[in-house]
Amino acid sequence: MMQDVKINSYQFLVLVILFTIGTSILTVPSALATGAKQDAWISAIIGTGIGLLVVWLFITIAQWFPQLTYVQIIEKLFGRWIGKAFAAFFVFISFLYASELLYYFGLFLNIHMMPNTPMVVLNILMAGIVVMGVRLGLETFARTAEILIVVFFVFFFILVVCISPEMKFENIQPVYEMGTKKIIQSSFFYVIVSSVNSVVLLMIFPSFVNKMKQGKKTFLIGNLIGGIVIIIITFLSVTVLGIDKTAGEIYPSYELTKKINIGNFIQRIEGLMASLWVITLYFKTTLYFYASVLGMAQILNLKDYRPLTLPLGMIAVVLSLVVYPNIIYQKQFDDTTGNSLTLSIGFLLPLLLVIVYAIRKRLKKNEIEI
């Protein structure tokens, strides 16, 4: 039931782009400007480069067992019990992040769009659409992504064109003042958010992508396109808002749209930015939720993951309301514990898989020789 789903490499490309951009479009410019000041955009470029290496590591792991998902690869290499423990940890983190993104969604709309609507209502609405998407299956939400990516890039193009006249290049001068060490340090946050997290896409690639060879290219290209969008947004935030405002705002790219004013006629188009973000956030949440539900079904050896979607969706809503008491706690958690958890499932665990795979291969070779 679960294995006969296939998406084409273009649909996978679209999912990778939307996942990479995800929450980064609103939060990354602020984090980069805090560390790298006016060189935030250089940090974004370096981060995109490092991110491609991380994605290449994921592709390498995926190639060993093209028919298996990440959870199944972990179980195969580590053995039944240790494998299940590691896989369960991965599923838990994916689920935690899906709940976290529901919190982001509710908080953003609460602050900027619907201050009188209780956050629980917004979270339930978002969770409802996420659960619906996952229940309908990978093919359905991949096709939806194909349609919405066009909307996303049309809006993004309008935003860039409208804000360009407001750019002040003196805001990024002197270029490279912060020095290599500071710029690279700042880029690590971006790598964690956009590329290390992409490990959840191994629940789709390559087992559900119909052409492995094209899928490999699209994984890298999608990550690169997503990176370019973030570089542009970061560059615009610093040149239009300046360093202090970019670093001080929670969502600098949203503040960016408030600056648009063409002939006193085209102004106040923040809705555009909000819709860009809701599109990318929805797909990132759906992919996390899909990875956690499918992963749990595979750990429990269930034939179908759909019965798990509704109960886990309800738990995700509750978790999204209690996961962070306030914004300050959320920022602290993301910068410390959140980063550590992401690195453990998206960097340390893949490296461990590489080591175990190499040892097993070596032992097998020795057995054959004997």
PDB file of N, CA and C in Angstrom, residues 21-95:
ATOM      1  N   ILE A  21      13.058  26.738   1.450  1.00  0.00           N
ATOM      2  CA  ILE A  21      12.690  28.133   1.758  1.00  0.00           C
ATOM      3  C   ILE A  21      11.943  28.175   3.087  1.00  0.00           C
ATOM      4  N   GLY A  22      10.920  27.328   3.220  1.00  0.00           N
ATOM      5  CA  GLY A  22      10.175  27.154   4.476  1.00  0.00           C
ATOM      6  C   GLY A  22      10.103  28.379   5.366  1.00  0.00           C
ATOM      7  N   THR A  23      10.503  28.197   6.612  1.00  0.00           N
ATOM      8  CA  THR A  23      10.471  29.290   7.591  1.00  0.00           C
ATOM      9  C   THR A  23      11.618  30.274   7.357  1.00  0.00           C
ATOM     10  N   SER A  24      12.645  29.826   6.611  1.00  0.00           N
ATOM     11  CA  SER A  24      13.851  30.660   6.431  1.00  0.00           C
ATOM     12  C   SER A  24      13.524  32.024   5.831  1.00  0.00           C
ATOM     13  N   ILE A  25      12.515  32.077   4.966  1.00  0.00           N
ATOM     14  CA  ILE A  25      12.208  33.319   4.258  1.00  0.00           C
ATOM     15  C   ILE A  25      11.868  34.454   5.233  1.00  0.00           C
ATOM     16  N   LEU A  26      11.313  34.086   6.409  1.00  0.00           N
ATOM     17  CA  LEU A  26      10.960  35.126   7.380  1.00  0.00           C
ATOM     18  C   LEU A  26      12.005  35.304   8.477  1.00  0.00           C
ATOM     19  N   THR A  27      12.624  34.202   8.901  1.00  0.00           N
ATOM     20  CA  THR A  27      13.463  34.288  10.110  1.00  0.00           C
ATOM     21  C   THR A  27      14.965  34.402   9.854  1.00  0.00           C
ATOM     22  N   VAL A  28      15.451  33.834   8.727  1.00  0.00           N
ATOM     23  CA  VAL A  28      16.904  33.784   8.500  1.00  0.00           C
ATOM     24  C   VAL A  28      17.573  35.159   8.364  1.00  0.00           C
ATOM     25  N   PRO A  29      16.976  36.121   7.610  1.00  0.00           N
ATOM     26  CA  PRO A  29      17.657  37.427   7.485  1.00  0.00           C
ATOM     27  C   PRO A  29      18.014  38.046   8.835  1.00  0.00           C
ATOM     28  N   SER A  30      17.106  37.929   9.812  1.00  0.00           N
ATOM     29  CA  SER A  30      17.339  38.497  11.143  1.00  0.00           C
ATOM     30  C   SER A  30      18.514  37.800  11.834  1.00  0.00           C
ATOM     31  N   ALA A  31      18.534  36.458  11.780  1.00  0.00           N
ATOM     32  CA  ALA A  31      19.603  35.690  12.442  1.00  0.00           C
ATOM     33  C   ALA A  31      20.963  35.983  11.798  1.00  0.00           C
ATOM     34  N   LEU A  32      20.992  36.070  10.468  1.00  0.00           N
ATOM     35  CA  LEU A  32      22.257  36.332   9.776  1.00  0.00           C
ATOM     36  C   LEU A  32      22.757  37.752  10.047  1.00  0.00           C
ATOM     37  N   ALA A  33      21.825  38.716  10.072  1.00  0.00           N
ATOM     38  CA  ALA A  33      22.224  40.118  10.310  1.00  0.00           C
ATOM     39  C   ALA A  33      22.727  40.309  11.745  1.00  0.00           C
ATOM     40  N   THR A  34      22.206  39.513  12.676  1.00  0.00           N
ATOM     41  CA  THR A  34      22.665  39.616  14.061  1.00  0.00           C
ATOM     42  C   THR A  34      24.136  39.222  14.163  1.00  0.00           C
ATOM     43  N   GLY A  35      24.520  38.165  13.445  1.00  0.00           N
ATOM     44  CA  GLY A  35      25.905  37.690  13.541  1.00  0.00           C
ATOM     45  C   GLY A  35      26.859  38.354  12.565  1.00  0.00           C
ATOM     46  N   ALA A  36      26.420  38.465  11.298  1.00  0.00           N
ATOM     47  CA  ALA A  36      27.355  38.926  10.254  1.00  0.00           C
ATOM     48  C   ALA A  36      27.130  40.377   9.831  1.00  0.00           C
ATOM     49  N   LYS A  37      26.206  41.069  10.535  1.00  0.00           N
ATOM     50  CA  LYS A  37      25.916  42.496  10.236  1.00  0.00           C
ATOM     51  C   LYS A  37      25.656  42.703   8.742  1.00  0.00           C
ATOM     52  N   GLN A  38      26.350  43.673   8.112  1.00  0.00           N
ATOM     53  CA  GLN A  38      26.034  43.983   6.706  1.00  0.00           C
ATOM     54  C   GLN A  38      26.487  42.898   5.736  1.00  0.00           C
ATOM     55  N   ASP A  39      27.266  41.927   6.244  1.00  0.00           N
ATOM     56  CA  ASP A  39      27.712  40.827   5.372  1.00  0.00           C
ATOM     57  C   ASP A  39      26.778  39.622   5.458  1.00  0.00           C
ATOM     58  N   ALA A  40      25.566  39.855   5.960  1.00  0.00           N
ATOM     59  CA  ALA A  40      24.593  38.754   6.114  1.00  0.00           C
ATOM     60  C   ALA A  40      24.362  38.030   4.790  1.00  0.00           C
ATOM     61  N   TRP A  41      24.310  38.784   3.699  1.00  0.00           N
ATOM     62  CA  TRP A  41      24.038  38.157   2.385  1.00  0.00           C
ATOM     63  C   TRP A  41      25.195  37.247   1.949  1.00  0.00           C
ATOM     64  N   ILE A  42      26.440  37.609   2.363  1.00  0.00           N
ATOM     65  CA  ILE A  42      27.595  36.747   2.039  1.00  0.00           C
ATOM     66  C   ILE A  42      27.475  35.444   2.843  1.00  0.00           C
ATOM     67  N   SER A  43      27.037  35.584   4.106  1.00  0.00           N
ATOM     68  CA  SER A  43      26.800  34.398   4.946  1.00  0.00           C
ATOM     69  C   SER A  43      25.790  33.461   4.285  1.00  0.00           C
ATOM     70  N   ALA A  44      24.749  34.064   3.701  1.00  0.00           N
ATOM     71  CA  ALA A  44      23.707  33.256   3.035  1.00  0.00           C
ATOM     72  C   ALA A  44      24.294  32.503   1.841  1.00  0.00           C
ATOM     73  N   ILE A  45      25.202  33.170   1.092  1.00  0.00           N
ATOM     74  CA  ILE A  45      25.834  32.518  -0.071  1.00  0.00           C
ATOM     75  C   ILE A  45      26.700  31.338   0.394  1.00  0.00           C
ATOM     76  N   ILE A  46      27.521  31.585   1.436  1.00  0.00           N
ATOM     77  CA  ILE A  46      28.394  30.514   1.954  1.00  0.00           C
ATOM     78  C   ILE A  46      27.538  29.369   2.524  1.00  0.00           C
ATOM     79  N   GLY A  47      26.482  29.745   3.248  1.00  0.00           N
ATOM     80  CA  GLY A  47      25.575  28.740   3.827  1.00  0.00           C
ATOM     81  C   GLY A  47      24.953  27.850   2.759  1.00  0.00           C
ATOM     82  N   THR A  48      24.585  28.459   1.631  1.00  0.00           N
ATOM     83  CA  THR A  48      23.996  27.685   0.525  1.00  0.00           C
ATOM     84  C   THR A  48      25.021  26.693  -0.022  1.00  0.00           C
ATOM     85  N   GLY A  49      26.276  27.134  -0.128  1.00  0.00           N
ATOM     86  CA  GLY A  49      27.355  26.258  -0.617  1.00  0.00           C
ATOM     87  C   GLY A  49      27.590  25.078   0.309  1.00  0.00           C
ATOM     88  N   ILE A  50      27.678  25.366   1.628  1.00  0.00           N
ATOM     89  CA  ILE A  50      27.897  24.282   2.608  1.00  0.00           C
ATOM     90  C   ILE A  50      26.691  23.334   2.597  1.00  0.00           C
ATOM     91  N   GLY A  51      25.513  23.932   2.468  1.00  0.00           N
ATOM     92  CA  GLY A  51      24.265  23.152   2.441  1.00  0.00           C
ATOM     93  C   GLY A  51      24.248  22.120   1.328  1.00  0.00           C
ATOM     94  N   LEU A  52      24.809  22.483   0.178  1.00  0.00           N
ATOM     95  CA  LEU A  52      24.843  21.543  -0.961  1.00  0.00           C
ATOM     96  C   LEU A  52      25.702  20.312  -0.636  1.00  0.00           C
ATOM     97  N   LEU A  53      26.770  20.524   0.151  1.00  0.00           N
ATOM     98  CA  LEU A  53      27.615  19.389   0.571  1.00  0.00           C
ATOM     99  C   LEU A  53      26.829  18.444   1.486  1.00  0.00           C
ATOM    100  N   VAL A  54      26.021  19.054   2.368  1.00  0.00           N
ATOM    101  CA  VAL A  54      25.202  18.250   3.290  1.00  0.00           C
ATOM    102  C   VAL A  54      24.199  17.410   2.492  1.00  0.00           C
ATOM    103  N   VAL A  55      23.565  18.055   1.491  1.00  0.00           N
ATOM    104  CA  VAL A  55      22.585  17.348   0.658  1.00  0.00           C
ATOM    105  C   VAL A  55      23.273  16.216  -0.115  1.00  0.00           C
ATOM    106  N   TRP A  56      24.501  16.467  -0.553  1.00  0.00           N
ATOM    107  CA  TRP A  56      25.261  15.432  -1.268  1.00  0.00           C
ATOM    108  C   TRP A  56      25.490  14.206  -0.364  1.00  0.00           C
ATOM    109  N   LEU A  57      25.729  14.461   0.923  1.00  0.00           N
ATOM    110  CA  LEU A  57      25.879  13.364   1.900  1.00  0.00           C
ATOM    111  C   LEU A  57      24.584  12.545   1.967  1.00  0.00           C
ATOM    112  N   PHE A  58      23.442  13.241   2.004  1.00  0.00           N
ATOM    113  CA  PHE A  58      22.141  12.547   2.058  1.00  0.00           C
ATOM    114  C   PHE A  58      21.927  11.689   0.809  1.00  0.00           C
ATOM    115  N   ILE A  59      22.290  12.255  -0.351  1.00  0.00           N
ATOM    116  CA  ILE A  59      22.110  11.522  -1.618  1.00  0.00           C
ATOM    117  C   ILE A  59      22.957  10.250  -1.610  1.00  0.00           C
ATOM    118  N   THR A  60      24.184  10.381  -1.083  1.00  0.00           N
ATOM    119  CA  THR A  60      25.091   9.221  -1.012  1.00  0.00           C
ATOM    120  C   THR A  60      24.467   8.096  -0.184  1.00  0.00           C
ATOM    121  N   ILE A  61      23.894   8.466   0.967  1.00  0.00           N
ATOM    122  CA  ILE A  61      23.262   7.460   1.840  1.00  0.00           C
ATOM    123  C   ILE A  61      22.053   6.830   1.131  1.00  0.00           C
ATOM    124  N   ALA A  62      21.256   7.677   0.467  1.00  0.00           N
ATOM    125  CA  ALA A  62      20.044   7.191  -0.208  1.00  0.00           C
ATOM    126  C   ALA A  62      20.367   6.184  -1.315  1.00  0.00           C
ATOM    127  N   GLN A  63      21.532   6.344  -1.942  1.00  0.00           N
ATOM    128  CA  GLN A  63      21.896   5.472  -3.070  1.00  0.00           C
ATOM    129  C   GLN A  63      22.188   4.031  -2.656  1.00  0.00           C
ATOM    130  N   TRP A  64      22.573   3.818  -1.404  1.00  0.00           N
ATOM    131  CA  TRP A  64      22.899   2.453  -0.959  1.00  0.00           C
ATOM    132  C   TRP A  64      21.697   1.533  -1.062  1.00  0.00           C
ATOM    133  N   PHE A  65      20.536   2.055  -0.612  1.00  0.00           N
ATOM    134  CA  PHE A  65      19.308   1.241  -0.607  1.00  0.00           C
ATOM    135  C   PHE A  65      18.177   2.046  -1.261  1.00  0.00           C
ATOM    136  N   PRO A  66      18.151   2.087  -2.584  1.00  0.00           N
ATOM    137  CA  PRO A  66      17.189   2.967  -3.267  1.00  0.00           C
ATOM    138  C   PRO A  66      15.715   2.653  -2.992  1.00  0.00           C
ATOM    139  N   GLN A  67      15.434   1.429  -2.513  1.00  0.00           N
ATOM    140  CA  GLN A  67      14.023   1.067  -2.279  1.00  0.00           C
ATOM    141  C   GLN A  67      13.544   1.431  -0.869  1.00  0.00           C
ATOM    142  N   LEU A  68      14.472   1.864  -0.005  1.00  0.00           N
ATOM    143  CA  LEU A  68      14.118   2.061   1.411  1.00  0.00           C
ATOM    144  C   LEU A  68      14.037   3.543   1.787  1.00  0.00           C
ATOM    145  N   THR A  69      13.198   3.837   2.772  1.00  0.00           N
ATOM    146  CA  THR A  69      13.143   5.200   3.320  1.00  0.00           C
ATOM    147  C   THR A  69      14.239   5.328   4.390  1.00  0.00           C
ATOM    148  N   TYR A  70      14.424   6.540   4.900  1.00  0.00           N
ATOM    149  CA  TYR A  70      15.467   6.810   5.905  1.00  0.00           C
ATOM    150  C   TYR A  70      15.281   5.923   7.141  1.00  0.00           C
ATOM    151  N   VAL A  71      14.034   5.794   7.607  1.00  0.00           N
ATOM    152  CA  VAL A  71      13.744   4.968   8.788  1.00  0.00           C
ATOM    153  C   VAL A  71      14.145   3.513   8.528  1.00  0.00           C
ATOM    154  N   GLN A  72      13.831   3.009   7.325  1.00  0.00           N
ATOM    155  CA  GLN A  72      14.160   1.618   6.991  1.00  0.00           C
ATOM    156  C   GLN A  72      15.681   1.420   6.841  1.00  0.00           C
ATOM    157  N   ILE A  73      16.370   2.438   6.307  1.00  0.00           N
ATOM    158  CA  ILE A  73      17.835   2.366   6.175  1.00  0.00           C
ATOM    159  C   ILE A  73      18.470   2.284   7.573  1.00  0.00           C
ATOM    160  N   ILE A  74      17.976   3.126   8.502  1.00  0.00           N
ATOM    161  CA  ILE A  74      18.504   3.135   9.873  1.00  0.00           C
ATOM    162  C   ILE A  74      18.331   1.734  10.504  1.00  0.00           C
ATOM    163  N   GLU A  75      17.117   1.171  10.331  1.00  0.00           N
ATOM    164  CA  GLU A  75      16.853  -0.159  10.908  1.00  0.00           C
ATOM    165  C   GLU A  75      17.734  -1.226  10.273  1.00  0.00           C
ATOM    166  N   LYS A  76      17.928  -1.138   8.966  1.00  0.00           N
ATOM    167  CA  LYS A  76      18.722  -2.149   8.243  1.00  0.00           C
ATOM    168  C   LYS A  76      20.185  -2.134   8.693  1.00  0.00           C
ATOM    169  N   LEU A  77      20.736  -0.916   8.858  1.00  0.00           N
ATOM    170  CA  LEU A  77      22.159  -0.804   9.194  1.00  0.00           C
ATOM    171  C   LEU A  77      22.458  -1.024  10.675  1.00  0.00           C
ATOM    172  N   PHE A  78      21.574  -0.558  11.545  1.00  0.00           N
ATOM    173  CA  PHE A  78      21.850  -0.665  12.984  1.00  0.00           C
ATOM    174  C   PHE A  78      21.271  -1.932  13.618  1.00  0.00           C
ATOM    175  N   GLY A  79      20.511  -2.684  12.827  1.00  0.00           N
ATOM    176  CA  GLY A  79      19.877  -3.869  13.406  1.00  0.00           C
ATOM    177  C   GLY A  79      18.527  -3.502  14.000  1.00  0.00           C
ATOM    178  N   ARG A  80      17.793  -4.521  14.411  1.00  0.00           N
ATOM    179  CA  ARG A  80      16.395  -4.307  14.758  1.00  0.00           C
ATOM    180  C   ARG A  80      16.171  -3.344  15.934  1.00  0.00           C
ATOM    181  N   TRP A  81      16.806  -3.613  17.070  1.00  0.00           N
ATOM    182  CA  TRP A  81      16.464  -2.839  18.274  1.00  0.00           C
ATOM    183  C   TRP A  81      17.134  -1.469  18.307  1.00  0.00           C
ATOM    184  N   ILE A  82      18.443  -1.432  18.073  1.00  0.00           N
ATOM    185  CA  ILE A  82      19.128  -0.126  18.056  1.00  0.00           C
ATOM    186  C   ILE A  82      18.571   0.710  16.913  1.00  0.00           C
ATOM    187  N   GLY A  83      18.324   0.048  15.784  1.00  0.00           N
ATOM    188  CA  GLY A  83      17.766   0.734  14.613  1.00  0.00           C
ATOM    189  C   GLY A  83      16.421   1.368  14.925  1.00  0.00           C
ATOM    190  N   LYS A  84      15.563   0.591  15.602  1.00  0.00           N
ATOM    191  CA  LYS A  84      14.230   1.134  15.953  1.00  0.00           C
ATOM    192  C   LYS A  84      14.349   2.315  16.915  1.00  0.00           C
ATOM    193  N   ALA A  85      15.306   2.247  17.835  1.00  0.00           N
ATOM    194  CA  ALA A  85      15.495   3.352  18.794  1.00  0.00           C
ATOM    195  C   ALA A  85      15.927   4.631  18.063  1.00  0.00           C
ATOM    196  N   PHE A  86      16.901   4.509  17.170  1.00  0.00           N
ATOM    197  CA  PHE A  86      17.342   5.676  16.392  1.00  0.00           C
ATOM    198  C   PHE A  86      16.224   6.196  15.490  1.00  0.00           C
ATOM    199  N   ALA A  87      15.509   5.264  14.858  1.00  0.00           N
ATOM    200  CA  ALA A  87      14.419   5.652  13.964  1.00  0.00           C
ATOM    201  C   ALA A  87      13.314   6.384  14.737  1.00  0.00           C
ATOM    202  N   ALA A  88      13.027   5.888  15.951  1.00  0.00           N
ATOM    203  CA  ALA A  88      11.992   6.523  16.784  1.00  0.00           C
ATOM    204  C   ALA A  88      12.411   7.945  17.169  1.00  0.00           C
ATOM    205  N   PHE A  89      13.704   8.120  17.431  1.00  0.00           N
ATOM    206  CA  PHE A  89      14.221   9.457  17.763  1.00  0.00           C
ATOM    207  C   PHE A  89      14.035  10.405  16.566  1.00  0.00           C
ATOM    208  N   PHE A  90      14.351   9.907  15.384  1.00  0.00           N
ATOM    209  CA  PHE A  90      14.178  10.703  14.157  1.00  0.00           C
ATOM    210  C   PHE A  90      12.706  11.085  13.957  1.00  0.00           C
ATOM    211  N   VAL A  91      11.817  10.106  14.148  1.00  0.00           N
ATOM    212  CA  VAL A  91      10.370  10.349  13.985  1.00  0.00           C
ATOM    213  C   VAL A  91       9.887  11.376  15.009  1.00  0.00           C
ATOM    214  N   PHE A  92      10.368  11.252  16.247  1.00  0.00           N
ATOM    215  CA  PHE A  92       9.954  12.197  17.298  1.00  0.00           C
ATOM    216  C   PHE A  92      10.372  13.627  16.947  1.00  0.00           C
ATOM    217  N   ILE A  93      11.617  13.798  16.470  1.00  0.00           N
ATOM    218  CA  ILE A  93      12.104  15.146  16.118  1.00  0.00           C
ATOM    219  C   ILE A  93      11.287  15.724  14.959  1.00  0.00           C
ATOM    220  N   SER A  94      11.006  14.887  13.950  1.00  0.00           N
ATOM    221  CA  SER A  94      10.191  15.344  12.806  1.00  0.00           C
ATOM    222  C   SER A  94       8.828  15.809  13.290  1.00  0.00           C
ATOM    223  N   PHE A  95       8.244  15.043  14.204  1.00  0.00           N
ATOM    224  CA  PHE A  95       6.919  15.382  14.730  1.00  0.00           C
ATOM    225  C   PHE A  95       6.973  16.671  15.557  1.00  0.00           C
TER     226      PHE A  95
END
